[in-house]
mmCIF file of C-alpha atoms in Angstrom:
data_model
loop_
_atom_site.group_PDB
_atom_site.id
_atom_site.type_symbol
_atom_site.label_atom_id
_atom_site.label_comp_id
_atom_site.label_asym_id
_atom_site.label_seq_id
_atom_site.Cartn_x
_atom_site.Cartn_y
_atom_site.Cartn_z
ATOM 1 C CA ASP A 971 -20.715 -65.966 -6.941
ATOM 2 C CA ALA A 972 -17.315 -65.014 -5.592
ATOM 3 C CA LYS A 973 -16.632 -66.761 -2.318
ATOM 4 C CA THR A 974 -13.167 -65.250 -1.904
ATOM 5 C CA THR A 975 -11.602 -61.815 -2.196
ATOM 6 C CA GLN A 976 -7.962 -61.389 -3.162
ATOM 7 C CA PRO A 977 -5.905 -58.329 -4.083
ATOM 8 C CA PRO A 978 -5.450 -58.183 -7.860
ATOM 9 C CA SER A 979 -1.682 -57.840 -7.721
ATOM 10 C CA MET A 980 1.329 -57.880 -5.402
ATOM 11 C CA ASP A 981 5.078 -57.523 -5.705
ATOM 12 C CA CYS A 982 7.699 -59.313 -3.674
ATOM 13 C CA ALA A 983 11.480 -59.030 -3.635
ATOM 14 C CA GLU A 984 13.367 -62.162 -4.579
ATOM 15 C CA GLY A 985 14.438 -64.115 -1.496
ATOM 16 C CA ARG A 986 11.862 -62.495 0.742
ATOM 17 C CA ALA A 987 8.687 -64.092 2.029
ATOM 18 C CA ALA A 988 5.587 -63.554 -0.099
ATOM 19 C CA ASN A 989 2.411 -63.278 1.943
ATOM 20 C CA LEU A 990 -0.748 -63.558 -0.136
ATOM 21 C CA PRO A 991 -4.000 -62.739 1.678
ATOM 22 C CA CYS A 992 -7.452 -64.092 1.001
ATOM 23 C CA ASN A 993 -10.776 -63.180 2.564
ATOM 24 C CA HIS A 994 -13.517 -65.799 2.725
ATOM 25 C CA SER A 995 -15.939 -64.408 5.278
ATOM 26 C CA THR A 996 -18.862 -66.628 4.184
ATOM 27 C CA ILE A 997 -16.970 -69.907 4.385
ATOM 28 C CA SER A 998 -19.030 -72.835 5.668
ATOM 29 C CA GLY A 999 -17.902 -75.212 8.362
ATOM 30 C CA ASN A 1000 -17.302 -78.055 5.905
ATOM 31 C CA GLU A 1001 -15.451 -75.985 3.300
ATOM 32 C CA TYR A 1002 -11.718 -76.177 2.836
ATOM 33 C CA VAL A 1003 -9.397 -73.419 1.673
ATOM 34 C CA TYR A 1004 -7.355 -74.375 -1.387
ATOM 35 C CA TRP A 1005 -4.559 -72.526 -3.105
ATOM 36 C CA TYR A 1006 -3.526 -73.024 -6.689
ATOM 37 C CA ARG A 1007 -1.197 -71.038 -8.876
ATOM 38 C CA GLN A 1008 -0.907 -70.568 -12.609
ATOM 39 C CA ILE A 1009 2.363 -69.697 -14.205
ATOM 40 C CA HIS A 1010 2.013 -67.912 -17.527
ATOM 41 C CA SER A 1011 0.516 -70.121 -20.267
ATOM 42 C CA GLN A 1012 0.532 -73.235 -18.084
ATOM 43 C CA GLY A 1013 -2.248 -75.155 -16.373
ATOM 44 C CA PRO A 1014 -3.026 -74.349 -12.734
ATOM 45 C CA GLN A 1015 -0.903 -76.119 -10.132
ATOM 46 C CA TYR A 1016 -2.182 -77.236 -6.757
ATOM 47 C CA ILE A 1017 -0.193 -75.764 -3.850
ATOM 48 C CA ILE A 1018 -1.831 -76.530 -0.520
ATOM 49 C CA HIS A 1019 -5.143 -76.773 1.288
ATOM 50 C CA GLY A 1020 -6.469 -76.681 4.839
ATOM 51 C CA LEU A 1021 -9.617 -76.770 6.930
ATOM 52 C CA LYS A 1022 -8.829 -74.907 10.137
ATOM 53 C CA ASN A 1023 -5.295 -75.771 11.170
ATOM 54 C CA ASN A 1024 -2.219 -74.207 9.685
ATOM 55 C CA GLU A 1025 -0.591 -76.358 7.052
ATOM 56 C CA THR A 1026 2.883 -76.541 5.586
ATOM 57 C CA ASN A 1027 4.368 -78.477 2.709
ATOM 58 C CA GLU A 1028 7.458 -78.235 0.554
ATOM 59 C CA MET A 1029 5.994 -75.382 -1.469
ATOM 60 C CA ALA A 1030 4.271 -73.115 1.019
ATOM 61 C CA SER A 1031 2.554 -72.539 4.333
ATOM 62 C CA LEU A 1032 -1.119 -71.818 4.833
ATOM 63 C CA ILE A 1033 -2.247 -69.785 7.814
ATOM 64 C CA ILE A 1034 -5.995 -69.785 8.504
ATOM 65 C CA THR A 1035 -7.421 -67.404 11.100
ATOM 66 C CA GLU A 1036 -9.241 -68.871 14.059
ATOM 67 C CA ASP A 1037 -12.622 -67.653 12.805
ATOM 68 C CA ARG A 1038 -11.702 -69.079 9.344
ATOM 69 C CA LYS A 1039 -12.804 -65.882 7.621
ATOM 70 C CA SER A 1040 -9.425 -65.238 6.088
ATOM 71 C CA SER A 1041 -6.172 -66.970 5.275
ATOM 72 C CA THR A 1042 -2.654 -66.221 4.095
ATOM 73 C CA LEU A 1043 -0.479 -68.217 1.765
ATOM 74 C CA ILE A 1044 3.192 -67.827 2.567
ATOM 75 C CA LEU A 1045 6.000 -68.556 0.130
ATOM 76 C CA PRO A 1046 8.955 -68.404 2.530
ATOM 77 C CA HIS A 1047 11.701 -67.492 0.066
ATOM 78 C CA ALA A 1048 10.203 -66.238 -3.181
ATOM 79 C CA THR A 1049 12.104 -66.883 -6.399
ATOM 80 C CA LEU A 1050 11.571 -65.524 -9.885
ATOM 81 C CA ARG A 1051 9.888 -68.836 -10.761
ATOM 82 C CA ASP A 1052 7.160 -68.050 -8.231
ATOM 83 C CA THR A 1053 5.876 -65.230 -10.452
ATOM 84 C CA ALA A 1054 2.331 -66.398 -11.217
ATOM 85 C CA VAL A 1055 -1.357 -65.830 -10.579
ATOM 86 C CA TYR A 1056 -2.376 -67.305 -7.224
ATOM 87 C CA TYR A 1057 -5.936 -68.474 -6.668
ATOM 88 C CA CYS A 1058 -7.616 -68.892 -3.309
ATOM 89 C CA ILE A 1059 -10.619 -71.224 -3.482
ATOM 90 C CA VAL A 1060 -13.076 -72.419 -0.870
ATOM 91 C CA SER A 1061 -14.766 -75.708 -1.559
ATOM 92 C CA GLN A 1062 -16.296 -78.712 0.103
ATOM 93 C CA THR A 1063 -14.277 -81.881 0.081
ATOM 94 C CA GLY A 1064 -14.732 -83.756 -3.162
ATOM 95 C CA ALA A 1065 -16.504 -80.863 -4.874
ATOM 96 C CA ASN A 1066 -16.279 -80.931 -8.624
ATOM 97 C CA ASN A 1067 -16.717 -77.253 -9.427
ATOM 98 C CA LEU A 1068 -13.825 -75.129 -8.227
ATOM 99 C CA PHE A 1069 -14.478 -71.395 -8.512
ATOM 100 C CA PHE A 1070 -11.152 -69.882 -9.486
ATOM 101 C CA GLY A 1071 -11.993 -66.192 -9.651
ATOM 102 C CA THR A 1072 -9.309 -63.846 -10.965
ATOM 103 C CA GLY A 1073 -6.691 -64.414 -8.261
ATOM 104 C CA THR A 1074 -3.649 -62.352 -7.250
ATOM 105 C CA ARG A 1075 -0.907 -61.746 -9.751
ATOM 106 C CA LEU A 1076 2.361 -62.062 -7.810
ATOM 107 C CA THR A 1077 5.453 -60.574 -9.389
ATOM 108 C CA VAL A 1078 8.778 -61.493 -7.826
ATOM 109 C CA ILE A 1079 11.280 -58.734 -8.445
ATOM 110 C CA PRO A 1080 15.025 -59.415 -8.730
ATOM 111 C CA ASP G 1264 3.489 -83.458 -14.120
ATOM 112 C CA ALA G 1265 0.397 -85.519 -13.313
ATOM 113 C CA GLY G 1266 0.391 -87.610 -16.501
ATOM 114 C CA ILE G 1267 -2.108 -85.537 -18.446
ATOM 115 C CA THR G 1268 -1.802 -84.633 -22.087
ATOM 116 C CA GLN G 1269 -4.087 -82.537 -24.233
ATOM 117 C CA SER G 1270 -4.353 -82.547 -27.983
ATOM 118 C CA PRO G 1271 -4.144 -80.540 -30.042
ATOM 119 C CA ARG G 1272 -2.243 -77.855 -28.144
ATOM 120 C CA HIS G 1273 -3.228 -75.187 -30.627
ATOM 121 C CA LYS G 1274 -6.048 -75.073 -33.153
ATOM 122 C CA VAL G 1275 -7.490 -72.458 -35.468
ATOM 123 C CA THR G 1276 -10.836 -73.214 -37.014
ATOM 124 C CA GLU G 1277 -13.731 -71.459 -38.696
ATOM 125 C CA THR G 1278 -17.172 -70.664 -37.345
ATOM 126 C CA GLY G 1279 -19.606 -73.514 -37.845
ATOM 127 C CA THR G 1280 -17.076 -76.324 -37.996
ATOM 128 C CA PRO G 1281 -17.025 -79.184 -35.475
ATOM 129 C CA VAL G 1282 -14.047 -79.401 -33.137
ATOM 130 C CA THR G 1283 -12.989 -82.159 -30.757
ATOM 131 C CA LEU G 1284 -10.390 -81.700 -28.043
ATOM 132 C CA ARG G 1285 -8.834 -84.694 -26.343
ATOM 133 C CA CYS G 1286 -7.643 -85.144 -22.799
ATOM 134 C CA HIS G 1287 -5.597 -88.248 -22.028
ATOM 135 C CA GLN G 1288 -4.421 -89.404 -18.615
ATOM 136 C CA THR G 1289 -2.075 -92.175 -17.594
ATOM 137 C CA GLU G 1290 -3.032 -92.065 -13.886
ATOM 138 C CA ASN G 1291 -6.278 -94.102 -14.022
ATOM 139 C CA HIS G 1292 -8.078 -91.433 -11.993
ATOM 140 C CA ARG G 1293 -11.833 -91.509 -11.801
ATOM 141 C CA TYR G 1294 -12.651 -87.823 -12.160
ATOM 142 C CA MET G 1295 -11.891 -85.736 -15.233
ATOM 143 C CA TYR G 1296 -12.812 -82.129 -15.965
ATOM 144 C CA TRP G 1297 -12.930 -79.620 -18.804
ATOM 145 C CA TYR G 1298 -12.505 -75.917 -18.024
ATOM 146 C CA ARG G 1299 -12.230 -72.856 -20.212
ATOM 147 C CA GLN G 1300 -10.224 -69.767 -19.332
ATOM 148 C CA ASP G 1301 -10.978 -66.313 -20.660
ATOM 149 C CA PRO G 1302 -9.567 -62.922 -19.664
ATOM 150 C CA GLY G 1303 -11.409 -61.501 -16.676
ATOM 151 C CA HIS G 1304 -13.224 -64.752 -15.890
ATOM 152 C CA GLY G 1305 -10.664 -67.111 -14.427
ATOM 153 C CA LEU G 1306 -11.338 -70.778 -15.095
ATOM 154 C CA ARG G 1307 -14.916 -71.956 -15.548
ATOM 155 C CA LEU G 1308 -16.094 -75.560 -15.499
ATOM 156 C CA ILE G 1309 -17.675 -76.828 -18.729
ATOM 157 C CA HIS G 1310 -18.317 -80.525 -18.042
ATOM 158 C CA TYR G 1311 -16.913 -83.205 -15.839
ATOM 159 C CA SER G 1312 -16.890 -86.990 -15.646
ATOM 160 C CA TYR G 1313 -17.044 -89.255 -12.620
ATOM 161 C CA GLY G 1314 -16.486 -92.481 -14.501
ATOM 162 C CA VAL G 1315 -16.734 -94.162 -17.880
ATOM 163 C CA LYS G 1316 -19.914 -92.972 -19.565
ATOM 164 C CA ASP G 1317 -20.779 -90.857 -16.489
ATOM 165 C CA THR G 1318 -20.712 -87.125 -17.127
ATOM 166 C CA ASP G 1319 -22.370 -83.986 -15.824
ATOM 167 C CA LYS G 1320 -22.646 -80.329 -16.765
ATOM 168 C CA GLY G 1321 -20.678 -77.469 -15.306
ATOM 169 C CA GLU G 1322 -21.525 -73.789 -15.225
ATOM 170 C CA VAL G 1323 -20.810 -73.041 -18.924
ATOM 171 C CA SER G 1324 -21.899 -76.210 -20.720
ATOM 172 C CA ASP G 1325 -24.031 -74.684 -23.492
ATOM 173 C CA GLY G 1326 -22.570 -75.441 -26.916
ATOM 174 C CA TYR G 1327 -20.354 -78.257 -25.644
ATOM 175 C CA SER G 1328 -20.712 -82.004 -25.338
ATOM 176 C CA VAL G 1329 -18.383 -84.575 -23.823
ATOM 177 C CA SER G 1330 -17.764 -88.281 -23.980
ATOM 178 C CA ARG G 1331 -15.785 -90.742 -21.933
ATOM 179 C CA SER G 1332 -15.689 -94.247 -23.359
ATOM 180 C CA LYS G 1333 -12.432 -95.186 -21.637
ATOM 181 C CA THR G 1334 -11.020 -94.247 -18.239
ATOM 182 C CA GLU G 1335 -8.021 -92.553 -19.798
ATOM 183 C CA ASP G 1336 -9.745 -90.345 -22.378
ATOM 184 C CA PHE G 1337 -12.189 -87.455 -21.981
ATOM 185 C CA LEU G 1338 -13.287 -85.732 -25.171
ATOM 186 C CA LEU G 1339 -14.757 -82.252 -25.477
ATOM 187 C CA THR G 1340 -16.741 -81.519 -28.648
ATOM 188 C CA LEU G 1341 -17.907 -78.238 -30.042
ATOM 189 C CA GLU G 1342 -20.581 -79.356 -32.516
ATOM 190 C CA SER G 1343 -20.574 -76.031 -34.371
ATOM 191 C CA ALA G 1344 -17.845 -73.722 -33.186
ATOM 192 C CA THR G 1345 -18.605 -70.038 -32.601
ATOM 193 C CA SER G 1346 -16.279 -67.099 -32.060
ATOM 194 C CA SER G 1347 -17.396 -66.918 -28.417
ATOM 195 C CA GLN G 1348 -15.764 -70.320 -27.898
ATOM 196 C CA THR G 1349 -12.334 -68.906 -28.646
ATOM 197 C CA SER G 1350 -10.544 -69.672 -25.401
ATOM 198 C CA VAL G 1351 -7.895 -71.699 -23.655
ATOM 199 C CA TYR G 1352 -9.228 -75.080 -22.610
ATOM 200 C CA PHE G 1353 -7.797 -76.996 -19.665
ATOM 201 C CA CYS G 1354 -8.380 -80.578 -18.701
ATOM 202 C CA ALA G 1355 -7.970 -81.722 -15.105
ATOM 203 C CA ILE G 1356 -8.033 -85.016 -13.233
ATOM 204 C CA ARG G 1357 -8.707 -85.912 -9.619
ATOM 205 C CA PRO G 1358 -8.109 -89.129 -7.739
ATOM 206 C CA LEU G 1359 -11.111 -90.615 -5.961
ATOM 207 C CA ASP G 1360 -9.975 -89.940 -2.403
ATOM 208 C CA TYR G 1361 -8.267 -86.610 -2.991
ATOM 209 C CA ASN G 1362 -9.600 -83.076 -3.163
ATOM 210 C CA GLU G 1363 -6.930 -81.638 -5.401
ATOM 211 C CA GLN G 1364 -7.281 -81.386 -9.159
ATOM 212 C CA PHE G 1365 -4.273 -81.742 -11.440
ATOM 213 C CA PHE G 1366 -4.299 -79.834 -14.690
ATOM 214 C CA GLY G 1367 -3.052 -80.466 -18.180
ATOM 215 C CA PRO G 1368 -1.045 -77.994 -20.287
ATOM 216 C CA GLY G 1369 -4.070 -76.512 -22.070
ATOM 217 C CA THR G 1370 -5.340 -76.162 -25.640
ATOM 218 C CA ARG G 1371 -5.546 -72.753 -27.247
ATOM 219 C CA LEU G 1372 -8.543 -72.671 -29.618
ATOM 220 C CA THR G 1373 -9.239 -69.808 -31.986
ATOM 221 C CA VAL G 1374 -12.531 -69.704 -33.882
ATOM 222 C CA LEU G 1375 -12.486 -67.251 -36.774
#
């Protein structure tokens, strides 16, 4: 069962912020929001995760709405290397089965 | 990279033959996972391990078996490969006190 809804594709101009939305209206109180990305032909790469507060690391920022029903991953200055499929996943801490879905294919345009 | 290697990286085999894929980690992490990735399906969990000799099934385990006799190695076996098992297989690891999984480079398997 899909727990998240993401647009199938997005474009972003190089150097601009990429804002990737994710809806997770049925998220439970003990479920986190995780973001991974998969660059062509490589294994998925963990980006960031959060429970209810906004989070930031060296790769991205994660903004979670107050009702936790949606979130946005922000890549502040997209580069061509950020072209990838981005997966939004909701999961309990320590869960072993991550449901990846089909994600959003982000294309960064020169 | 998280210290995960997969072998082989590419394999072509015939229907009915046994195939074993190997995942090797240098991180000494407790949890290891096998996923398959097919167009239109994203990644789906096949089996996972929570310690030496401790394994459990994922959502698409039929036709696959696994073994973990050492912390560093997690083997995925297709006893009798079928064309429906043509896929890209990813191994992942997770430290005990972390939520994130770290993935290997993948193995592309083609069953003719």
